CSV table of C-alpha atoms and ligand atoms in Angstrom, one decimal:
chain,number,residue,atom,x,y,z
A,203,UNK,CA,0.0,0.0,0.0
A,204,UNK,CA,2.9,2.2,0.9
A,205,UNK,CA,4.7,1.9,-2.3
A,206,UNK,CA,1.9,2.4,-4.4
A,207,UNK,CA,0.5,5.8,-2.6
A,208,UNK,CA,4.9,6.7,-3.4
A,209,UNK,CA,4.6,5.5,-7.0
A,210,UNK,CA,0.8,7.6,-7.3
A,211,UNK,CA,3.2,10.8,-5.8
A,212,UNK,CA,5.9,10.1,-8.2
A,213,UNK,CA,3.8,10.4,-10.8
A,214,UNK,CA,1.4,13.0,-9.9
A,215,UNK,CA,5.4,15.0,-9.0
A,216,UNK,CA,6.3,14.4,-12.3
A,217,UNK,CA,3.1,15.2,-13.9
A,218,UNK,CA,2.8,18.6,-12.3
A,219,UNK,CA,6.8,19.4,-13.1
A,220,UNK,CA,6.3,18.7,-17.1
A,221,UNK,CA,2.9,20.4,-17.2
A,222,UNK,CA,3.7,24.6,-17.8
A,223,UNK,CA,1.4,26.8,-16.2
A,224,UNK,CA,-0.4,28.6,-18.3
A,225,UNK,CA,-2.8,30.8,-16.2
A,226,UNK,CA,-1.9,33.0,-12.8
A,227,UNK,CA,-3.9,32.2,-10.1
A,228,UNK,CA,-6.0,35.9,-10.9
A,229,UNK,CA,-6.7,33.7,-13.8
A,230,UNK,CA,-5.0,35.7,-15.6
A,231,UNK,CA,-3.2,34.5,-18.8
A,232,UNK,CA,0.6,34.4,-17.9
A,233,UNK,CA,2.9,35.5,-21.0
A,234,UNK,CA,3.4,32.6,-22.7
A,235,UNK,CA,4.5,31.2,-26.2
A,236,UNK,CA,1.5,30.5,-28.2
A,237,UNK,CA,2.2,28.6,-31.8
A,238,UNK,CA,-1.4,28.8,-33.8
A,239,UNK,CA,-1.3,26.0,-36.2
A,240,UNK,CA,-3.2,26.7,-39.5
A,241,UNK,CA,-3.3,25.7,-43.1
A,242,UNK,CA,-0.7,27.3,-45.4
A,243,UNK,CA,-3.3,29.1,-47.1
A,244,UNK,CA,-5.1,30.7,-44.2
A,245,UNK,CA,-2.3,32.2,-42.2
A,246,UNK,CA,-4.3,35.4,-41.0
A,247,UNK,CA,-3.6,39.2,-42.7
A,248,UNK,CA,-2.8,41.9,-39.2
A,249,UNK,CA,-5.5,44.2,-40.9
A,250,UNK,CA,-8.7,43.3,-42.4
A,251,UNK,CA,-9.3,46.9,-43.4
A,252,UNK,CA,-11.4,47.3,-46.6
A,253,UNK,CA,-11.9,43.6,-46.9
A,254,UNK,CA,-15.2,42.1,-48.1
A,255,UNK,CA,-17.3,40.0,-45.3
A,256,UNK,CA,-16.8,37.0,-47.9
A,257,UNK,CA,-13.0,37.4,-48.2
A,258,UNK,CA,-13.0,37.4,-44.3
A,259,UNK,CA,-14.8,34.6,-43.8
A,260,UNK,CA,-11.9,32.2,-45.1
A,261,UNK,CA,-9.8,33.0,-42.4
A,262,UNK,CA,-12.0,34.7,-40.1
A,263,UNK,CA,-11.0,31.6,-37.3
A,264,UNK,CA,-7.5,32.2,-37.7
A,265,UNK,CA,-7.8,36.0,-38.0
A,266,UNK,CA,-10.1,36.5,-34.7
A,267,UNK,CA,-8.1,33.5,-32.7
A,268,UNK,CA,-4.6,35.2,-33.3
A,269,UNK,CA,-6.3,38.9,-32.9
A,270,UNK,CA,-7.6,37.6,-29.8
A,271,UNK,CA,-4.4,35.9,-28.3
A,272,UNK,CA,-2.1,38.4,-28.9
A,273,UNK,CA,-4.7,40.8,-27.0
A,274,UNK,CA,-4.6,38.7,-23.8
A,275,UNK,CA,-0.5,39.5,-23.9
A,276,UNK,CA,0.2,36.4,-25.4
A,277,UNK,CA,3.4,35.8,-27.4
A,278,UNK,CA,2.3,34.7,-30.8
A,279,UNK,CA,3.8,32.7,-34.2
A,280,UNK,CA,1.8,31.3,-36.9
A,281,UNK,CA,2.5,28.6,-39.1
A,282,UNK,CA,1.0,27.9,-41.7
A,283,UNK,CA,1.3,24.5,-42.6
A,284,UNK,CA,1.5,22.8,-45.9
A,285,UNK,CA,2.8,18.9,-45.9
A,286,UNK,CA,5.7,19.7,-44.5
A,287,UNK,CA,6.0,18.0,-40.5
A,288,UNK,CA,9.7,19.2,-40.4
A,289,UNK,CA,8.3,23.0,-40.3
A,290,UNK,CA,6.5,21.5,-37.4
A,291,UNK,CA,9.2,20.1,-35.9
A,292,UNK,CA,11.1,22.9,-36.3
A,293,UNK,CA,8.9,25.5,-34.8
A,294,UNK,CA,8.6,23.5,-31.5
A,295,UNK,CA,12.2,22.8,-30.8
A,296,UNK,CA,13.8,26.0,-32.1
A,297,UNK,CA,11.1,28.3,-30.4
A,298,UNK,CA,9.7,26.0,-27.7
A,299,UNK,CA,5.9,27.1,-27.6
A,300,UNK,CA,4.3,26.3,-24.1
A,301,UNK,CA,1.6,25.3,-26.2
A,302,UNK,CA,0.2,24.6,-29.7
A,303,UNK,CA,-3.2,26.5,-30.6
A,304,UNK,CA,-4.6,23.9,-33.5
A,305,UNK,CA,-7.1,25.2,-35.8
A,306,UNK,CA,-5.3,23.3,-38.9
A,307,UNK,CA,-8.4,20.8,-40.6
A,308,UNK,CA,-6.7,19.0,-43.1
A,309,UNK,CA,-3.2,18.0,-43.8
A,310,UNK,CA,-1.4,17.0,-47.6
A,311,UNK,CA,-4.6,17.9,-48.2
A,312,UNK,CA,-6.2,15.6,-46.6
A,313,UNK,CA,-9.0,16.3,-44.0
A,314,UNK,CA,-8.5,12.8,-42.1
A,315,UNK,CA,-4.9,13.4,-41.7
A,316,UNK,CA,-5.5,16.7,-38.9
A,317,UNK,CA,-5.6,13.7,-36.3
A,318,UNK,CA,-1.8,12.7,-37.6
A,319,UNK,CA,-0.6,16.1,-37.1
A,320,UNK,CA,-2.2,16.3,-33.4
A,321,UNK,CA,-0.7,13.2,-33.0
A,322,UNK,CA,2.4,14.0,-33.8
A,323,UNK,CA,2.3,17.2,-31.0
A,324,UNK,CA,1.5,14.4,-28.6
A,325,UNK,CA,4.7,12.5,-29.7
A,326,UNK,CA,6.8,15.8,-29.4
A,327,UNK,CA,5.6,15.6,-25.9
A,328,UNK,CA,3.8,19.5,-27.0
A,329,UNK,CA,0.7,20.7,-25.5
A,330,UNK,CA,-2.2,21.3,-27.9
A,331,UNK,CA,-6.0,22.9,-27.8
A,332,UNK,CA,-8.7,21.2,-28.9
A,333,UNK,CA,-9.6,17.4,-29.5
A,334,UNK,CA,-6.8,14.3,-29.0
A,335,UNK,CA,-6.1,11.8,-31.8
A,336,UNK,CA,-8.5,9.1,-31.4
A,337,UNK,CA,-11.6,11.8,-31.0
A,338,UNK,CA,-10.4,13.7,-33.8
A,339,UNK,CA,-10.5,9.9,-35.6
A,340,UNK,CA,-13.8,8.7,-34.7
A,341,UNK,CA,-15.9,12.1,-34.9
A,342,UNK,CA,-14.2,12.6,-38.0
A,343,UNK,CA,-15.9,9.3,-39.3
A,344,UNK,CA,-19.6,9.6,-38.8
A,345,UNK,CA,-20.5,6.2,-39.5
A,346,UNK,CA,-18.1,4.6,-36.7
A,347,UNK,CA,-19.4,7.5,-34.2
A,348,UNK,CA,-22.8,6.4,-34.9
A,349,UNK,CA,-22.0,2.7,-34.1
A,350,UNK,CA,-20.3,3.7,-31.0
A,351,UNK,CA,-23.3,5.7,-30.2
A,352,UNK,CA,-26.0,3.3,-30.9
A,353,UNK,CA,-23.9,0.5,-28.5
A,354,UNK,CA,-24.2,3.5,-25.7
A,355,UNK,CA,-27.9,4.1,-27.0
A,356,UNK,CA,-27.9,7.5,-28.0
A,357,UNK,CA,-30.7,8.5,-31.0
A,358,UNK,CA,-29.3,8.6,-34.3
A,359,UNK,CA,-30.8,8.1,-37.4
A,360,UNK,CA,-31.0,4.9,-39.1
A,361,UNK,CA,-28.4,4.3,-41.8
A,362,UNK,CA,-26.4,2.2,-43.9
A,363,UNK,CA,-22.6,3.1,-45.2
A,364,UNK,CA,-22.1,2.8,-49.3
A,365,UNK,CA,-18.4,2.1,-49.9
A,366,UNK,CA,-17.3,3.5,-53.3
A,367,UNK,CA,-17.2,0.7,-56.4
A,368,UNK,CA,-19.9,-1.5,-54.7
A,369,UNK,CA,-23.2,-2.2,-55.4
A,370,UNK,CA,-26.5,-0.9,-52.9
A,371,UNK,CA,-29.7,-2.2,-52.2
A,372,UNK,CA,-32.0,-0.8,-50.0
A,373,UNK,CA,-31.7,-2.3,-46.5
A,374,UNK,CA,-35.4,-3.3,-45.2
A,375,UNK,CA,-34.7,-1.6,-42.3
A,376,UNK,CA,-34.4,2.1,-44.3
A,377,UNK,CA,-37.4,4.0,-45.4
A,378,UNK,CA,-37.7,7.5,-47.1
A,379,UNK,CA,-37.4,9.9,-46.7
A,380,UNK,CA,-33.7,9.4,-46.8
A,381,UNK,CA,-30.6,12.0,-46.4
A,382,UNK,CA,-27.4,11.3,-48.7
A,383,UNK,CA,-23.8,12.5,-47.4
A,384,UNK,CA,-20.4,11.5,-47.0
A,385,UNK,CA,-19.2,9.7,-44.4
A,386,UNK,CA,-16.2,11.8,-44.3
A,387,UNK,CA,-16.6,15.6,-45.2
A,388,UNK,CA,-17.9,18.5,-43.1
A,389,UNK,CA,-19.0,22.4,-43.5
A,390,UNK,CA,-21.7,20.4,-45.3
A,391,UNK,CA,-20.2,19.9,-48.0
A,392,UNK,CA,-21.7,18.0,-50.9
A,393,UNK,CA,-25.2,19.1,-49.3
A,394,UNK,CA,-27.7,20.8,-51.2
A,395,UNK,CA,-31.3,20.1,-51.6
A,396,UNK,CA,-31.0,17.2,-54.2
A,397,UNK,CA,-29.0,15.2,-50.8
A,398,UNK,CA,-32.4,14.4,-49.3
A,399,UNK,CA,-34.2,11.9,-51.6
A,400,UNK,CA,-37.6,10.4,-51.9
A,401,UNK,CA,-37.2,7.5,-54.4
A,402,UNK,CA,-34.7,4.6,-55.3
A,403,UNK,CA,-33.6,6.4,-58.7
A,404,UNK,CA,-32.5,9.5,-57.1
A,405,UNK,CA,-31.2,7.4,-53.4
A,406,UNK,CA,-28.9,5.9,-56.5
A,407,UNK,CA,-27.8,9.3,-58.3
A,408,UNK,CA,-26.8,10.8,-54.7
A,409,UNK,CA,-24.4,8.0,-53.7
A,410,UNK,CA,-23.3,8.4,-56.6
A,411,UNK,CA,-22.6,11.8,-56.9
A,412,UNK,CA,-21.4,11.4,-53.5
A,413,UNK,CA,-18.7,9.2,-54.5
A,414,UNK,CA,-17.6,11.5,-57.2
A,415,UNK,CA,-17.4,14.5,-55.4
A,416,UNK,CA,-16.0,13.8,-51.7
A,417,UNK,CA,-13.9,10.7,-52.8
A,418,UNK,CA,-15.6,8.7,-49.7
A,419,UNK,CA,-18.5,6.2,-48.2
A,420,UNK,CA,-21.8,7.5,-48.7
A,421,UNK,CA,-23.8,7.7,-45.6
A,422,UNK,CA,-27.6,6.7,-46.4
A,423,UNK,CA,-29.4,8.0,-43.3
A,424,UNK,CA,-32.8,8.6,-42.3
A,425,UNK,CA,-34.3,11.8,-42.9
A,426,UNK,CA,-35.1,13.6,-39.5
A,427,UNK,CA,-37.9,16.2,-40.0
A,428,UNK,CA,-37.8,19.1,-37.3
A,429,UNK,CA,-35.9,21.7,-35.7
A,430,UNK,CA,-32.1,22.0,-36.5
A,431,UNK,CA,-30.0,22.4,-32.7
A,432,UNK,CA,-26.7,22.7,-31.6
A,433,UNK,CA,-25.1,22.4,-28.1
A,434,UNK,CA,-21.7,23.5,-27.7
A,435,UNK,CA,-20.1,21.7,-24.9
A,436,UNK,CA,-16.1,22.4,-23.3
A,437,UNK,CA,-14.3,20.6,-21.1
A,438,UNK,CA,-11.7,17.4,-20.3
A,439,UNK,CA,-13.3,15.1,-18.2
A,440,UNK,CA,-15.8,18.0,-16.5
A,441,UNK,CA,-17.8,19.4,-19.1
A,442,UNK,CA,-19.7,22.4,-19.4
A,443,UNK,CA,-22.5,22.8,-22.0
A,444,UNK,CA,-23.6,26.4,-23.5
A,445,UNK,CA,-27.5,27.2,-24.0
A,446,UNK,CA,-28.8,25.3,-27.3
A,447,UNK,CA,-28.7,27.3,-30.0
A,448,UNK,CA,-31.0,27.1,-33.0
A,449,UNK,CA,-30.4,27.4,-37.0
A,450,UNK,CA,-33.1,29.1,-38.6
A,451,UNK,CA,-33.8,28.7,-42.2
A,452,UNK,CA,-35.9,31.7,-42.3
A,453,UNK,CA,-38.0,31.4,-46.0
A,454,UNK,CA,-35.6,29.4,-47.6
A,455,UNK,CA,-37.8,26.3,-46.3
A,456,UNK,CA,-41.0,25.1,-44.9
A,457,UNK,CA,-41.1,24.4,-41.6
A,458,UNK,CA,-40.0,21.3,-40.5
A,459,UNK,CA,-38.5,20.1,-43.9
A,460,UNK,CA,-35.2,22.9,-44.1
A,461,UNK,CA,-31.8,21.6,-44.0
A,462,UNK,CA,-27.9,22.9,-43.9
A,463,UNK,CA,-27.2,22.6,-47.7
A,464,UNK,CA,-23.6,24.2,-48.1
A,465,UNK,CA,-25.2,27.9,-49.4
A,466,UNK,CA,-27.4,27.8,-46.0
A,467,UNK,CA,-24.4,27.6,-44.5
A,468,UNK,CA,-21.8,30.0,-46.3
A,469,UNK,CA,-23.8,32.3,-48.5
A,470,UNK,CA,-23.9,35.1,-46.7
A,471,UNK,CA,-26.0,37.0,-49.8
A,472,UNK,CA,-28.4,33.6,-49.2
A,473,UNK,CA,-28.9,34.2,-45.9
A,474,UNK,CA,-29.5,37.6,-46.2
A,475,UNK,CA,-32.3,37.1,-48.5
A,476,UNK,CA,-34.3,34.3,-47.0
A,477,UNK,CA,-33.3,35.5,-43.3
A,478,UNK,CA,-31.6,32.5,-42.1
A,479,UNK,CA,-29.2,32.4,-39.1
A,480,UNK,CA,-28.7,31.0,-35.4
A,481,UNK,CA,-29.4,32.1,-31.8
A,482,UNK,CA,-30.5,30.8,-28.7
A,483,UNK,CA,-33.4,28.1,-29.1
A,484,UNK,CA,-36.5,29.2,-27.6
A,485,UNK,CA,-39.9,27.5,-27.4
A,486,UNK,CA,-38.3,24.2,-26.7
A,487,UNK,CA,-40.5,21.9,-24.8
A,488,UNK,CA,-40.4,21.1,-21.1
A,489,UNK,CA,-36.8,19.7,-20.1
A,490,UNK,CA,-35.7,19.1,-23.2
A,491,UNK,CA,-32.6,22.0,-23.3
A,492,UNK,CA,-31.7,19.8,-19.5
A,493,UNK,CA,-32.3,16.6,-21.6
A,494,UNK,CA,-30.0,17.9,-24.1
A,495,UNK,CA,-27.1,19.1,-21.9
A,496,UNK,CA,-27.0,15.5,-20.7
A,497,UNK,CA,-27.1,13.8,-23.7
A,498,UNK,CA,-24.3,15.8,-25.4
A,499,UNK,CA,-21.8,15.3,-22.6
A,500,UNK,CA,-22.6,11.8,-23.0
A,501,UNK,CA,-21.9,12.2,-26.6
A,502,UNK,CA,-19.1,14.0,-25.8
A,503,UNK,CA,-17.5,11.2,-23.3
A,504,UNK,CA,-18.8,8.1,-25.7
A,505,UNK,CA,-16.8,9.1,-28.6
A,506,UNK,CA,-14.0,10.1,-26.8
A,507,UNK,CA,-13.9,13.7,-27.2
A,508,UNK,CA,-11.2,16.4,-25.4
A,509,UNK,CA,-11.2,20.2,-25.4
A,510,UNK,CA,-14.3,21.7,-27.4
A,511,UNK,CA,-16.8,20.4,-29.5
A,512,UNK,CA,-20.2,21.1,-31.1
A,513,UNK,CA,-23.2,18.6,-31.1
A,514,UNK,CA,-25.7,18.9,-34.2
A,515,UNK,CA,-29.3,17.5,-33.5
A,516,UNK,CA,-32.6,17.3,-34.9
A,517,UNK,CA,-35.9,17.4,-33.1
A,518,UNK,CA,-39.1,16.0,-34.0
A,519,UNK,CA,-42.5,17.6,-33.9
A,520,UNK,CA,-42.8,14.7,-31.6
A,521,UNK,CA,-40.3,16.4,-28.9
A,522,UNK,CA,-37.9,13.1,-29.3
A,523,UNK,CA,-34.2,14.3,-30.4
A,524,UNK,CA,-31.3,12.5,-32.6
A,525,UNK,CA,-28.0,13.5,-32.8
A,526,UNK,CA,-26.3,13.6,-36.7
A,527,UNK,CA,-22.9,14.1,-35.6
A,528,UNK,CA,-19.8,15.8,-33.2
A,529,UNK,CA,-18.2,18.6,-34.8
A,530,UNK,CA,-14.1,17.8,-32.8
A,531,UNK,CA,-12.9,21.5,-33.1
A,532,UNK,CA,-15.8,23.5,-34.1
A,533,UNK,CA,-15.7,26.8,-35.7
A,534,UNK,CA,-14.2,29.0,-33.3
A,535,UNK,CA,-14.8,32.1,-35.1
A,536,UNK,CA,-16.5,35.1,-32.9
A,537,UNK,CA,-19.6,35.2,-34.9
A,538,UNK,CA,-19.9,31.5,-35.3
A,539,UNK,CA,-22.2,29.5,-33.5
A,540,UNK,CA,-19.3,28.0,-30.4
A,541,UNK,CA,-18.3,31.6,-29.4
A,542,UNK,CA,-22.3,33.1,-29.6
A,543,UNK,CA,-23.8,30.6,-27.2
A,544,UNK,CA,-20.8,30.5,-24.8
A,545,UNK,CA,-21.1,34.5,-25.1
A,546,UNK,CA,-24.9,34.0,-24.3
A,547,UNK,CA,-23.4,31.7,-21.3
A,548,UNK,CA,-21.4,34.6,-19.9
A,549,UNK,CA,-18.4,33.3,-21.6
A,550,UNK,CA,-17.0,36.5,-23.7
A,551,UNK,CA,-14.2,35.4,-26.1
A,552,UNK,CA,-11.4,36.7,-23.8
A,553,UNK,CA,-12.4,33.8,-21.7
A,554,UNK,CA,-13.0,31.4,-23.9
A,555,UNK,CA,-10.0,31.5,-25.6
A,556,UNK,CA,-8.5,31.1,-21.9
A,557,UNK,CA,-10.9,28.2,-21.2
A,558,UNK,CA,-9.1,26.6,-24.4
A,559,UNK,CA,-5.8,27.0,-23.6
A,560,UNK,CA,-6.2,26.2,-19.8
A,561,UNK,CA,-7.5,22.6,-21.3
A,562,UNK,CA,-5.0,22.3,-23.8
A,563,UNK,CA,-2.6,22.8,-20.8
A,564,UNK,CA,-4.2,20.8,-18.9
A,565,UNK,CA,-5.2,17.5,-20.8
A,566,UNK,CA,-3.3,14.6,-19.4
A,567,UNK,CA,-1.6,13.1,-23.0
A,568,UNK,CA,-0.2,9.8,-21.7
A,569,UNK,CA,3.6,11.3,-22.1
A,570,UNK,CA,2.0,13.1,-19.0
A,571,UNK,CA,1.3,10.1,-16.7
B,107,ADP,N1,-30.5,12.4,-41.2
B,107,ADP,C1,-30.7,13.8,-41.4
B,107,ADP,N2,-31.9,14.3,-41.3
B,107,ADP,C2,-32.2,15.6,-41.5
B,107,ADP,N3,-31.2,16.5,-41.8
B,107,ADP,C3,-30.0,16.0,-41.9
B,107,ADP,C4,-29.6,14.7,-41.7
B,107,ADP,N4,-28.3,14.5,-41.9
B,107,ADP,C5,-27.8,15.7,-42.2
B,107,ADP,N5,-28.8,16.7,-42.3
B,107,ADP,C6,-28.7,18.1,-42.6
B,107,ADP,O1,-27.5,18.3,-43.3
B,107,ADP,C7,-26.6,19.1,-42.5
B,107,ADP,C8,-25.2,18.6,-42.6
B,107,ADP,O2,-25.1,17.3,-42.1
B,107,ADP,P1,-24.0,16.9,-41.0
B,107,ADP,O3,-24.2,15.5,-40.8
B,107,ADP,O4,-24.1,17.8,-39.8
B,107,ADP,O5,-22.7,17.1,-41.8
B,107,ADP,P2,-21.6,18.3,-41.9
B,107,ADP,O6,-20.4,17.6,-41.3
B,107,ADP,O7,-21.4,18.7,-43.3
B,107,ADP,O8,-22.1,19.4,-41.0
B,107,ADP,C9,-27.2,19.1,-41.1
B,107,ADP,O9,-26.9,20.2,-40.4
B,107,ADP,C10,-28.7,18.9,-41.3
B,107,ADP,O10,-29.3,20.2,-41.6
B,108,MG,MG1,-22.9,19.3,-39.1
């Protein structure tokens, strides 16, 4: 018994010696070296001055994370990262960041391969925001998450997974409506209105189109008619949720039957026109934002999640709820639906960009044990 409370001190000695302290106990940021990892083509501009809303938005992330950083008195680099690890490599042992800020999505162009980057920060024994490996690997694939979620039985549509170069027939268990996407891709893209399909003949143009376009699976899911939410939750192993925000699709849809096609999503001319955009989700019935809250750290947990993350459900006229997928390292523009609901929490973006790098510093990567 004695030994093992010494060996439990050793470690906890050495895991409190090899973990820098990133926040003064006025919780406060300390200085510190902050390296914000990006894509090669998104490394932020110092001015946005007489840009265009649409020419911001492809960097607005990077842009308002780096503005924001350097702000709290941080010491900031960039790198933008093309398929080069060594520049990685490089960056962390010449200029020894305290820790990595990761907003990159894709690597070699790749969107699958951000998880071998995070990965590799783990292996360089580097601290890192945002999700570990194996979340970043199973959210990213939204057919495994929704097995693991099913076994812990959490709602999800009914599916069935097309693998490129084979042959589909209609499960029994499927009936349409029925929603067409890749297994793979996110922003919602290869979404528009021809992805949710009512027959066999289009079902069979949509995988294939699928196929063509995203290079992956198709996901065949049930279509979920209702509301469109999101909860944004944060944390390591406590977790915090934000207040459920909503996606409106204003006139571009009837009422129950809109979806995020890619324009609802980035057109800002779009939604302008038919009014669509997200805020706090009123009207919800009786215990069902409290039903949510639960359910998405439970999400959160089952698919092995770390950091930050945003939850996209449905909800049925019915009240009953389903989950279509964890978004690892959401969006963490100011105007984007993470930062709005944690602002609505009381979480301005000064703190939430401190909540994010406190559990970056603090996530216990097994070099840490
Ligand atoms: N089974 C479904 N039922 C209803 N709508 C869906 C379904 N699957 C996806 N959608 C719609 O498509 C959008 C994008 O799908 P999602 O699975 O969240 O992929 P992405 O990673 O592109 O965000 C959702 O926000 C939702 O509006
Ligand atoms: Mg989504």
């Amino acid at each position: 018994m004695g030994l093992r409370i010494a060996v439990v001190k050793c470690r906890y000695a050495i895991f409190r010696a090899s973990v820098p302290a990133l926040i003064t106990r006025n919780n406060n940021l300390k200085p510190q070296r902050v390296l914000v990892l990006v894509h090669e083509s998104l490394v932020p501009p110092d001015n946005i001055a007489g840009l265009t809303m649409q020419q911001i938005d492809e960097f607005r992330t990077e842009f308002d994370v780096v503005q924001q950083l350097k702000q709290s008195g941080c010491e900031v680099r960039v790198l933008g990262l093309g398929d080069n690890l060594g520049e990685l490599r490089s960056a962390i042992s010449d200029w020894q960041p305290h820790i990595t800020f990761n907003l990159l999505e894709e690597f070699q162009g790749i969107v699958s391969y951000d998880q071998h980057v995070v990965a590799f920060l783990e292996l360089m024994r580097q601290p890192y925001t945002g999700c570990n490996p194996r979340g970043l690997m199973i959210s990213r694939d939204k057919a495994l998450s929704k097995q693991i979620l099913m076994y812990h039985r959490i709602p999800t549509p009914r599916f069935a997974v097309v693998p490129k170069g084979r042959r589909f027939t209609l499960p029994r268990k499927l009936s349409f409506p029925l929603f067409v996407k890749s297994v793979a891709e996110d922003a919602s893209v290869g979404i528009s209105q021809a992805s949710l399909v009512t027959d066999a003949a289009r079902l069979k143009e949509r995988i294939e189109f699928v196929h063509e376009q995203t290079n992956a699976a198709a996901l065949v899911e049930e279509f979920v008619e209702g509301r469109e939410l999101y909860v944004s939750v944060i944390g390591n192993e406590r977790l915090q949720t934000y207040p459920v925000w909503e996606l409106k699709f204003g006139s571009a849809a009837q009422a129950s039957t809109g979806f995020a096609t890619r324009k609802v999503k980035w057109d800002r001319k779009y939604q302008a026109k038919h009014g669509i955009g997200s805020r706090m989700a009123t009207e919800l019935p009786d215990g069902l934002a409290a039903q949510l809250g639960k359910l998405s750290k439970r999400i959160f947990k089952a698919l092995y999640l770390t950091g930050y993350a945003r939850l996209d459900f449905r909800l049925r006229p019915d009240g009953s709820v389903y989950v279509l997928e964890a978004n690892a390292n959401p969006n963490l523009a100011k105007i984007e639906d993470f930062a709005t609901s944690a602002a609505a929490a009381g979480d301005d973006y000064p703190t939430l960009m401190k909540q994010i790098l406190r559990l970056g510093g603090n996530y216990r990567a097994a070099w840490r044990e």
